[in-house]
Coordinates of C-alpha atoms and ligand atoms in Angstrom, one line a residue:
X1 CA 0.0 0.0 0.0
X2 CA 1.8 3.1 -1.0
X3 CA 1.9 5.9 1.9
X4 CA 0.2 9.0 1.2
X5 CA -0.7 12.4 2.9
X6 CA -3.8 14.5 2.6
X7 CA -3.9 18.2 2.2
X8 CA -7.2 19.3 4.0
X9 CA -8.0 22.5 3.8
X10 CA -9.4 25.4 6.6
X11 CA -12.1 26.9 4.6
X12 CA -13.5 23.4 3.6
X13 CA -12.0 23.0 0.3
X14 CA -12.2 19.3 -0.7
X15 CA -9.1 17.7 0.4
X16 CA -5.9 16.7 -1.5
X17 CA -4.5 13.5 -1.2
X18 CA -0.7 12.8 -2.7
X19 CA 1.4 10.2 -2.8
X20 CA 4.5 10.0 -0.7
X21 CA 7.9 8.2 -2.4
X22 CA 10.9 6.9 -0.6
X23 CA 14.5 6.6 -2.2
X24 CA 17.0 4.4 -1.0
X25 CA 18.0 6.5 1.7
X26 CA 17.2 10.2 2.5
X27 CA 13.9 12.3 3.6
X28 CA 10.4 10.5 1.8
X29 CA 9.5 13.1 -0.6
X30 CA 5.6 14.3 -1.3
X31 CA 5.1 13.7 -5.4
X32 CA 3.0 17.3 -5.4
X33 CA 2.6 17.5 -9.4
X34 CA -0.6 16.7 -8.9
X35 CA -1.7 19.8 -6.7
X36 CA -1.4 22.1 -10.2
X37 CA -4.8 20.2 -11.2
X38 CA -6.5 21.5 -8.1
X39 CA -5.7 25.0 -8.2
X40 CA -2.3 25.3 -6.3
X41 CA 1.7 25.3 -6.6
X42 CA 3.8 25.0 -3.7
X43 CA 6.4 27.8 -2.9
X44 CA 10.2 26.9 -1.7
X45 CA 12.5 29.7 -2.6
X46 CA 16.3 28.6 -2.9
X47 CA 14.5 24.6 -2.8
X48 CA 15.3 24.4 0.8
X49 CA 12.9 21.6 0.7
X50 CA 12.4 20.5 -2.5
X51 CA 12.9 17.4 -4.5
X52 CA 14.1 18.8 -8.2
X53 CA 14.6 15.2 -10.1
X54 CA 15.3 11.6 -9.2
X55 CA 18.8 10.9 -9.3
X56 CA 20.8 7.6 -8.5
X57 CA 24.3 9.3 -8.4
X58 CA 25.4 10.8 -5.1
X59 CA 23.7 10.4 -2.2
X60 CA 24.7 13.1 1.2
X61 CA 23.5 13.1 4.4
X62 CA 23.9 16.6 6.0
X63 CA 22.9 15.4 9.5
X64 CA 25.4 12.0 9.7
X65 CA 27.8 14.1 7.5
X66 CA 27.6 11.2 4.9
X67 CA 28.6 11.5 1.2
X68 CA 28.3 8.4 -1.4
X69 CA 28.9 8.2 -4.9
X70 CA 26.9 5.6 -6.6
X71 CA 26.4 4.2 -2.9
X72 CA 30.6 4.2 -1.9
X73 CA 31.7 6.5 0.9
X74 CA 33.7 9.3 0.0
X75 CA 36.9 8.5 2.1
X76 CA 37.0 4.8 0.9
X77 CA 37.1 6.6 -3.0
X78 CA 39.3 9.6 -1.8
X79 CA 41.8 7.1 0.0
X80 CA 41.1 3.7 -2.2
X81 CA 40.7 5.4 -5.7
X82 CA 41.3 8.0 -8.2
X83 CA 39.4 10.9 -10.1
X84 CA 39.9 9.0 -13.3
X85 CA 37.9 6.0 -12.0
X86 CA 35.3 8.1 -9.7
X87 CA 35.0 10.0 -12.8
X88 CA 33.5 6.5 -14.8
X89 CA 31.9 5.5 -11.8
X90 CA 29.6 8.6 -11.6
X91 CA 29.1 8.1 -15.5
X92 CA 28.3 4.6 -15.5
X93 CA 27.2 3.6 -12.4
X94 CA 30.1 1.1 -11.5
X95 CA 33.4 0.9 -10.3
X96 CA 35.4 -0.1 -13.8
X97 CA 36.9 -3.6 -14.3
X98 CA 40.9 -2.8 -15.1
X99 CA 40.1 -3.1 -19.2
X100 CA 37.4 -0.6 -18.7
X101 CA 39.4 1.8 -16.8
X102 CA 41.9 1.1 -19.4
X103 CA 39.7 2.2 -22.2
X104 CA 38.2 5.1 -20.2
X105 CA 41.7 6.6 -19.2
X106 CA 42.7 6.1 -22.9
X107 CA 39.7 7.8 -24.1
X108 CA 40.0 10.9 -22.0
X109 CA 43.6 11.2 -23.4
X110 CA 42.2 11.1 -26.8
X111 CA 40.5 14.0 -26.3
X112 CA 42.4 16.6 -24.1
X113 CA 43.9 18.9 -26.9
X114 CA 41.7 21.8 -28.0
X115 CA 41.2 22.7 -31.3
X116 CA 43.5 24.8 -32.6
X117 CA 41.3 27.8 -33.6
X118 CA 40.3 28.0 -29.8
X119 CA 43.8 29.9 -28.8
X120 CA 41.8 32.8 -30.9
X121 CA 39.2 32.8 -28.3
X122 CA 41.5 33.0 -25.2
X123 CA 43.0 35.7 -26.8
X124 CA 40.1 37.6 -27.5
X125 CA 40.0 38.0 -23.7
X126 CA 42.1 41.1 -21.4
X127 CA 45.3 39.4 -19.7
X128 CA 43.9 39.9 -16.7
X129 CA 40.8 38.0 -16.8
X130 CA 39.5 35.9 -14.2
X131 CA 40.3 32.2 -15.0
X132 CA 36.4 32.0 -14.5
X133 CA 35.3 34.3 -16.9
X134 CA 38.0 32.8 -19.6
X135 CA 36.8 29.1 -18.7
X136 CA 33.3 29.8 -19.0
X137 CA 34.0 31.9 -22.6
X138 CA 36.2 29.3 -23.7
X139 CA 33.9 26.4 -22.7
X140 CA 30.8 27.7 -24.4
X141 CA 32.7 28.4 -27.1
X142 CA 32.9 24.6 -27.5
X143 CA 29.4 25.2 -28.8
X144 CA 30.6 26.5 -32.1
X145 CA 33.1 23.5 -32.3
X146 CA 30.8 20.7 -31.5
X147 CA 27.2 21.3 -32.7
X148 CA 25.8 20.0 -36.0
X149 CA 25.5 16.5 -36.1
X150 CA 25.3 16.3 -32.1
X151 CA 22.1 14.4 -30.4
X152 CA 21.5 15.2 -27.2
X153 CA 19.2 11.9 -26.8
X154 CA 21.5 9.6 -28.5
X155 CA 23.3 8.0 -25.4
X156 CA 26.6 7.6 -27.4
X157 CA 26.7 10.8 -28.8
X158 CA 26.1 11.9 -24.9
X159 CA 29.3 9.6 -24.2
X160 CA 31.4 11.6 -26.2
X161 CA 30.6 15.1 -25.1
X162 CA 31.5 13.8 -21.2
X163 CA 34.5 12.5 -22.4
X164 CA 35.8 15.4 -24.0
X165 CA 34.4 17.8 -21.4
X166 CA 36.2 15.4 -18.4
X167 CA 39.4 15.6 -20.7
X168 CA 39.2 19.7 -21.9
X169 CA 38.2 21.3 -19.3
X170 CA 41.8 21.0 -17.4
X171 CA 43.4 22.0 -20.6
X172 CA 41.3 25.2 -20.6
X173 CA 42.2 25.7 -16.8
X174 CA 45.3 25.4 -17.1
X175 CA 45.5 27.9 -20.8
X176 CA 43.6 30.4 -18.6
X177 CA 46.7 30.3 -16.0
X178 CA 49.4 30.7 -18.6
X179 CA 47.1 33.1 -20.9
X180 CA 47.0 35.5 -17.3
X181 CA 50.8 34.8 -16.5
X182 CA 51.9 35.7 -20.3
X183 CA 53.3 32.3 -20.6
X184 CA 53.0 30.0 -23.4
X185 CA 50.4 27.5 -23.4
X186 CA 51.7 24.2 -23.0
X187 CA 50.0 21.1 -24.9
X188 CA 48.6 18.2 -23.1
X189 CA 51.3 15.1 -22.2
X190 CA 49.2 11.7 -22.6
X191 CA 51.8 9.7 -21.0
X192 CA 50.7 11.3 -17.4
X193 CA 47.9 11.1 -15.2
X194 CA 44.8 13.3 -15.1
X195 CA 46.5 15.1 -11.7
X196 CA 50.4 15.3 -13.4
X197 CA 48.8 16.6 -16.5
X198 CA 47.6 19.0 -15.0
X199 CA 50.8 20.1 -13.3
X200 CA 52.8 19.9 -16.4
X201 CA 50.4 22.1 -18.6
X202 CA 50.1 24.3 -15.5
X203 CA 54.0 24.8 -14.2
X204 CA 55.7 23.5 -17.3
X205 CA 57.6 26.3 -19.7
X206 CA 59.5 25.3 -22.6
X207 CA 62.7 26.6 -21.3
X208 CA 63.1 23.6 -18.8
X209 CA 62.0 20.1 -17.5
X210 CA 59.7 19.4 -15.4
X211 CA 58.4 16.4 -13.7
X212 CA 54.9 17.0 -11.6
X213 CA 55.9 15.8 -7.5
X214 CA 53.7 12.2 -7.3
X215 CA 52.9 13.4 -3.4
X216 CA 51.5 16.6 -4.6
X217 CA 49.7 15.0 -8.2
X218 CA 48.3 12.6 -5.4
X219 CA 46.5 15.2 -2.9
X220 CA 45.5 17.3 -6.4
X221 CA 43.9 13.9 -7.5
X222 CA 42.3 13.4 -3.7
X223 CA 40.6 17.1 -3.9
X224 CA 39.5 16.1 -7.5
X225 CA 37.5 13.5 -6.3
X226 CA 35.8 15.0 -3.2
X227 CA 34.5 17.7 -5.4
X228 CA 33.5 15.7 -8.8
X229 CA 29.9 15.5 -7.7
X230 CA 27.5 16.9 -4.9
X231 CA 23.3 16.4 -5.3
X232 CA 21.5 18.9 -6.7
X233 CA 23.5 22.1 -5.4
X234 CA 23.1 25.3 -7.3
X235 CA 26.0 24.5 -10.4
X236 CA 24.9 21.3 -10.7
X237 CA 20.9 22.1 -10.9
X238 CA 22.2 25.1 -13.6
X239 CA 23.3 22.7 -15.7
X240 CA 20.5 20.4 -15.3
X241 CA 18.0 23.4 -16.0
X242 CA 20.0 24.5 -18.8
X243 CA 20.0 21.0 -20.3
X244 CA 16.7 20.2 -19.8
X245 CA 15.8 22.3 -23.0
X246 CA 17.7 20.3 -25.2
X247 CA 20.4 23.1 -25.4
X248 CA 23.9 22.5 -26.6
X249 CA 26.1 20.6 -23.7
X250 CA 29.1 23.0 -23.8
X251 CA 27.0 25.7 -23.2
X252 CA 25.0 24.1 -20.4
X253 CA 28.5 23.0 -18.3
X254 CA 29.5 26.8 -19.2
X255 CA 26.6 27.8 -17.5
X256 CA 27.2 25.2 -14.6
X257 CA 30.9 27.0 -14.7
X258 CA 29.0 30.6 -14.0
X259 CA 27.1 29.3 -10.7
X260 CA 29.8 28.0 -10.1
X261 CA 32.1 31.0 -9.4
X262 CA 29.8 32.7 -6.9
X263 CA 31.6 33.1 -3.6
X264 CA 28.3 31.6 -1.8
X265 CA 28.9 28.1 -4.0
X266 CA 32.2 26.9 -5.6
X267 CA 33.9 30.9 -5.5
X268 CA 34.4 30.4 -1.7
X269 CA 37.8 28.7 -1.6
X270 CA 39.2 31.7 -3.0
X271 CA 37.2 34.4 -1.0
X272 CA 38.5 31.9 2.1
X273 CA 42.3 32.8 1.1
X274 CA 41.1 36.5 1.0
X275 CA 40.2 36.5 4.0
X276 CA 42.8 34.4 5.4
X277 CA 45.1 37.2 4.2
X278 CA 43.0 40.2 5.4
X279 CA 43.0 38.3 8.6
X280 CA 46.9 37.8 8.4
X281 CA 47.6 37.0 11.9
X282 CA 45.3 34.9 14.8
X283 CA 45.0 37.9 16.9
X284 CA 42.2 39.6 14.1
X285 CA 40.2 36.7 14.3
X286 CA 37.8 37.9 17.6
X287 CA 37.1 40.6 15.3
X288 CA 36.2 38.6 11.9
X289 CA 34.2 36.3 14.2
X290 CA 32.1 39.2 15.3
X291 CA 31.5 40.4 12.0
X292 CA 30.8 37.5 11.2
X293 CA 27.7 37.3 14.1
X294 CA 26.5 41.1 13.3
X295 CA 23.3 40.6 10.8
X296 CA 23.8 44.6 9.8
X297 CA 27.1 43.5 8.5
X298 CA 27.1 41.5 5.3
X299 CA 30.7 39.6 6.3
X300 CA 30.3 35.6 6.5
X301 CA 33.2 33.5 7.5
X302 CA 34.0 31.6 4.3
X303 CA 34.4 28.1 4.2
X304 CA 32.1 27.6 7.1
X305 CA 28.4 26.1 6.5
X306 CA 26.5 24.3 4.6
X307 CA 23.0 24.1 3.4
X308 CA 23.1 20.4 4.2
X309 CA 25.6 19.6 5.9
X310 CA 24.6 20.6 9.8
X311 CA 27.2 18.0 11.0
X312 CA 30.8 17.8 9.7
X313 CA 31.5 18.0 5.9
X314 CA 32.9 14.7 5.3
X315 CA 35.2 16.1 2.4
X316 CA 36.7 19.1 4.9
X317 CA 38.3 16.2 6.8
X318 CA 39.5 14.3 4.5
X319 CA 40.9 18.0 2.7
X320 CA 42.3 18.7 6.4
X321 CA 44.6 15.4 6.5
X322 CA 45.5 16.1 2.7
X323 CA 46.3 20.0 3.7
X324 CA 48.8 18.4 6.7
X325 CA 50.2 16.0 3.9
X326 CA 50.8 19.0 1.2
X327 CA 52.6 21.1 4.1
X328 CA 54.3 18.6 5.4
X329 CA 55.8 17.3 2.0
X330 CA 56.6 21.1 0.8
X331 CA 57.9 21.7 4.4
X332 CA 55.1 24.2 5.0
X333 CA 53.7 23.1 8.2
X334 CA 54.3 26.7 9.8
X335 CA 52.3 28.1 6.9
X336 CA 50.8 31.2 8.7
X337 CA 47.9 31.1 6.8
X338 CA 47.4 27.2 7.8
X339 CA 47.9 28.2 11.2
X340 CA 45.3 31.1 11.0
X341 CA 43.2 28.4 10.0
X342 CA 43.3 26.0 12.7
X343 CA 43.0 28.6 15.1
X344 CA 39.8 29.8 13.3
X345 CA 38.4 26.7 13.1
X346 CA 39.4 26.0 16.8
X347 CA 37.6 29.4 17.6
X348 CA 34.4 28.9 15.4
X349 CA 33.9 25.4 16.5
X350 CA 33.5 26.4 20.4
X351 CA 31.0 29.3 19.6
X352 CA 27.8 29.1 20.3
X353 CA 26.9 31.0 17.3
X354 CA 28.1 28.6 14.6
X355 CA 27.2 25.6 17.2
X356 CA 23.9 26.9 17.8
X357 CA 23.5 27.0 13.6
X358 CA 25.5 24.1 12.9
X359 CA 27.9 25.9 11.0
X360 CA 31.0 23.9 10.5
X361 CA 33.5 24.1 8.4
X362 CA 33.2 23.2 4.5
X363 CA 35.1 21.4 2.0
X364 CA 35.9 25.3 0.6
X365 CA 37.6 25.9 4.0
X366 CA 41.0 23.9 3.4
X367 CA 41.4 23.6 0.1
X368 CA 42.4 27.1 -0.8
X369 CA 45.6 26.7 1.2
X370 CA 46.1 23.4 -0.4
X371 CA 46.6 24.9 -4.1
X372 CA 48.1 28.1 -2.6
X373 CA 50.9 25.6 -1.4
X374 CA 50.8 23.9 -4.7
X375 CA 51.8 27.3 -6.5
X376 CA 47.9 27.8 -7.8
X377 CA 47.3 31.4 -7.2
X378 CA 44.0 32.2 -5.4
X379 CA 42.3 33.3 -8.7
X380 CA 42.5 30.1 -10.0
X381 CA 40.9 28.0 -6.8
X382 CA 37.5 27.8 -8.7
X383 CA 38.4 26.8 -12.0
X384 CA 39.7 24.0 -10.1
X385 CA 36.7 23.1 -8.5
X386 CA 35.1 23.5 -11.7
X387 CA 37.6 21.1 -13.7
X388 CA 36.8 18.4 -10.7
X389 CA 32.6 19.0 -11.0
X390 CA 33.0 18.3 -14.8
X391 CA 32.6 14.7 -13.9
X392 CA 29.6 15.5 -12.0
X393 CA 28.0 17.9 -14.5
X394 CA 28.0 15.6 -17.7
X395 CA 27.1 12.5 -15.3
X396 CA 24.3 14.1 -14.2
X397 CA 23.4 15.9 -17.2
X398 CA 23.6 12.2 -18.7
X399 CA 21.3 11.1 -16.4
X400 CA 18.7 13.1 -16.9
X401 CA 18.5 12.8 -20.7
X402 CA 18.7 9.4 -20.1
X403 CA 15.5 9.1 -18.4
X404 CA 13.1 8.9 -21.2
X405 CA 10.0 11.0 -19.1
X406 CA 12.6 13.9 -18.4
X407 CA 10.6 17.2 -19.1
X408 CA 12.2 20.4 -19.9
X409 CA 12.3 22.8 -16.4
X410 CA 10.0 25.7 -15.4
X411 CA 9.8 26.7 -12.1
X412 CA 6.1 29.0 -11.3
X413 CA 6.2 31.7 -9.0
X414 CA 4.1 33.5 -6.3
X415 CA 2.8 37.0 -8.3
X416 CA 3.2 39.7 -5.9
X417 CA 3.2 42.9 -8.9
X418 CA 0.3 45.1 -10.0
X419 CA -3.3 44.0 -10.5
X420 CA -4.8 44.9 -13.8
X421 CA -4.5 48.5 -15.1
X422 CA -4.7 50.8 -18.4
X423 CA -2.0 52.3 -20.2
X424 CA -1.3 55.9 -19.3
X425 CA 0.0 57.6 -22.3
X426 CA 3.2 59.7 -21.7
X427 CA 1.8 63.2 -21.6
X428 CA -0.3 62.1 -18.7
X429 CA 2.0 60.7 -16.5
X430 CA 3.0 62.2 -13.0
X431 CA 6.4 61.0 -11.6
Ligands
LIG501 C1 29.8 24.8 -1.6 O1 25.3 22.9 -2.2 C2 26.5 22.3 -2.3 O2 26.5 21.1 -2.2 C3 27.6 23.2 -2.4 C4 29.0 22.6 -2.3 C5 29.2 21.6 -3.5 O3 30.0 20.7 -3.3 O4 28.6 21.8 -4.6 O5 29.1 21.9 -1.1 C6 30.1 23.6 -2.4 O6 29.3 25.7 -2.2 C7 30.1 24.8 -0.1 C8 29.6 26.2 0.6 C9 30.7 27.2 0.3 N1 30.2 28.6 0.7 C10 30.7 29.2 1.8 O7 31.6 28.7 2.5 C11 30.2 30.6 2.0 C12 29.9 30.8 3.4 N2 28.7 30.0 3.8 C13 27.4 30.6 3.8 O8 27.2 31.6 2.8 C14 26.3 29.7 4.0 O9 26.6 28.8 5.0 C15 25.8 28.8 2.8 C16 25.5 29.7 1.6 C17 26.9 27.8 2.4 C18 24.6 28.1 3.2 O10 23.6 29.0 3.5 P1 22.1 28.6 3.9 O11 21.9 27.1 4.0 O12 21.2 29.3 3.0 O13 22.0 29.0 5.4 P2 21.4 30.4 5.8 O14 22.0 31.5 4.9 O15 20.0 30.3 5.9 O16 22.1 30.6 7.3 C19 21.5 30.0 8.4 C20 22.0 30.9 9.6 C21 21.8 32.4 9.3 O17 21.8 33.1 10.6 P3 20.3 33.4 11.3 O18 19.6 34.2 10.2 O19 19.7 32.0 11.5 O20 20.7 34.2 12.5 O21 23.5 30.7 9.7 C22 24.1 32.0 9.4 C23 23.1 32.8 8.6 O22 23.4 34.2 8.8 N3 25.3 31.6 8.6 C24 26.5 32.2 8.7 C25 27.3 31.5 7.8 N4 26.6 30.6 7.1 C26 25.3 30.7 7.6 N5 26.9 33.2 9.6 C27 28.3 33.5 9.5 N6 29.1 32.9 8.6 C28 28.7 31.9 7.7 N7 29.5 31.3 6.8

């Protein structure tokens, strides 16, 4: 017998019955697409507490402080596996057999040079251009590149575009780092891993070798794979939206890429080194933490909270351990930023204002000083996080196109403007 719950109503309107689903784990939802027929829409601003799609990718639980992809725990995948591999399993649903993986990692290789033509549209941009703004140009110019010929809702077509999106992106990452440094751009070396690839097209010149450091390719790989996918959050639904018309995939992850950089989502590892280095020694912190409290001013500590997560983010412990492994390897461990951190965390996590609101620190709040200790310079924090999500993105962009009753989005609203009124031509208006 399927549970469900009945709307009844105050003024004696006929009552609503609607049936109530239950995933494999997680809060039961209410199926209300049947409440349009009887004269209503529900109203959830920000979906605080709605249900957009069914999805069988990642699964979090913000009050365990629980994160699965395709039903594994993050720190058995963070510790046990590698982006490449997490990458197929969000795609496909399984952990690859070593022929598989074999294929996968050879087909990603395939695909990580640009076209030549792009360089043009990197160098349409000012030197000085936020990575972001450059990855999300350069990504949705992929449009132009890939576009006739491409179904959306053929499933090998869809295949393709995910492979060369998991195996660009880092190229156009790393292009937007050298186009900003005046540097070169440096091609793509298939013999290395996703993590070392990136290094070399990121810190390689042609004026001398380079070899990436395996302990520091490792950690880069780690952070890779705690942020390749996260639910429904505002990037990830962007892209969803923006695909559920049918549009062109490059342009849907470049809109993904544009959510993305706000410092409220995926922009707040870099506005956590900025104020790291505004705080620049533990004795401010008192001060930031009382901003912080004071509603009139608009200061929030970055890297702390979560609209889920009201227990520990599982990825900010795992980033922590990996943050003591970077220093410690680099011979950083007296990083003053680092210990700013600790201290602010130490600080935050005995306040009754972040306890009272659950407010712990995020998977933003110690991964900043992991890439500033790799040499990444804070501008370029996001287009990180943005390379990782790729795999996330086209998986779950995949996904939905998949499902053969997907619809194309449209939110309704609560009308709060004018009633009905006449034109007032211009010679009788009063201001
Ligand atoms: C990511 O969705 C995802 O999954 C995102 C992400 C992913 O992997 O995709 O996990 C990545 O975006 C992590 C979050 C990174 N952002 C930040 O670190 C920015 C700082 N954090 C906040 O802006 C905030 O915590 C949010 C945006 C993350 C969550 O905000 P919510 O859920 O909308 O919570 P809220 O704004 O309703 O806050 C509840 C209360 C409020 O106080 P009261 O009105 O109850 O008195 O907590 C306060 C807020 O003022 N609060 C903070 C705070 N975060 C919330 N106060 C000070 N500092 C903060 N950081």
């Amino acid at each position: 017998m399927k549970k469900t719950v009945t709307l009844t109503f105050s003024d004696g309107s006929p009552s609503i019955e609607l049936p109530i689903e239950q995933g494999t784990y997680g809060k039961p939802v209410i199926d209300i697409r049947a409440l349009g027929a009887h004269g209503y829409f529900t109203h959830d601003p920000g979906f605080t507490a709605t249900s957009s799609c069914t999805s069988a990718i990642t699964y979090i639980d913000g009050d365990e402080g629980l994160l699965y992809y395709r039903g594994y725990p993050i720190d058995e995948l963070a510790y046990q596996s590698d982006y490449m591999e997490v990458s197929y399993l969000l795609l496909h649903g399984e952990l690859p057999t070593a022929e598989q993986k074999t294929a996968f990692e050879q087909s990603i290789r395939h695909h990580t040079l640009l076209h030549d033509q792009m360089e043009n549209v990197f160098r349409g941009f000012r030197r000085s251009a936020h990575p972001m703004a450059v990855m999300i140009g350069v990504t949705g110019a992929m449009s132009a590149f890939y576009h006739s010929g491409l179904d959306n809702f053929n499933p090998q077509h869809r295949e393709v575009v995910a492979h060369r999106l998991i195996a660009k992106v880092p190229t156009v990452a790393a292009w937007a780092y050298k186009f900003n440094e005046g540097q070169p751009f440096v091609y793509p070396q298939n013999r290395l891993s996703y993590a070392e690839n990136f290094m070399h097209m990121m810190f390689s010149s042609p004026c001398e070798p380079y070899e990436p450091n395996p302990v520091l390719a490792r950690a880069l790989d780690r952070i890779f794979i705690l942020h390749a996918d996260h639910e429904q959050n505002a990037s990830t639904s962007t892209v969803r939206l923006a695909g559920s018309s049918g549009a062109n995939p490059y342009a849907c992850i470049a809109s993904g890429m544009a959510s993305l950089w706000g410092p409220l989502h995926g922009g707040a590892n870099e506005a956590v080194l900025r104020m790291l280095e505004e705080m620049d020694h533990v004795s401010k912190i008192p001060e930031f933490i009382r901003r912080a409290k004071d509603k009139s001013d608009p200061f929030r500590l970055m890297g702390f909270g979560h609209r889920i997560y009201k227990n520990v983010d599982p990825r900010a412990a795992i980033i922590r351990q990996t943050c003591y492994e970077v220093l410690d390897e680099l011979d950083l461990r007296d990083d003053p930023q680092f210990k700013i951190a600790l201290e602010l965390e130490r600080i935050a996590l005995e306040d009754e204002y972040f306890i009272a609101r659950k407010l712990y620190p995020n998977v933003d709040f110690y991964s900043g000083i992991i890439f500033r200790a790799l040499g990444i310079p804070t501008s370029m924090f996001t287009a990180l996080f943005a390379m990782a999500r790729t795999a996330g993105w086209v998986a779950q962009w995949h996904e939905m196109l998949s499902d053969p009753a997907h619809k194309i989005g449209r939110p309704r609203q609560l009308y709060t403007g004018s009633a009905r009124r006449e034109f007032v031509p211009i010679e009788q208006r009063k201001a």
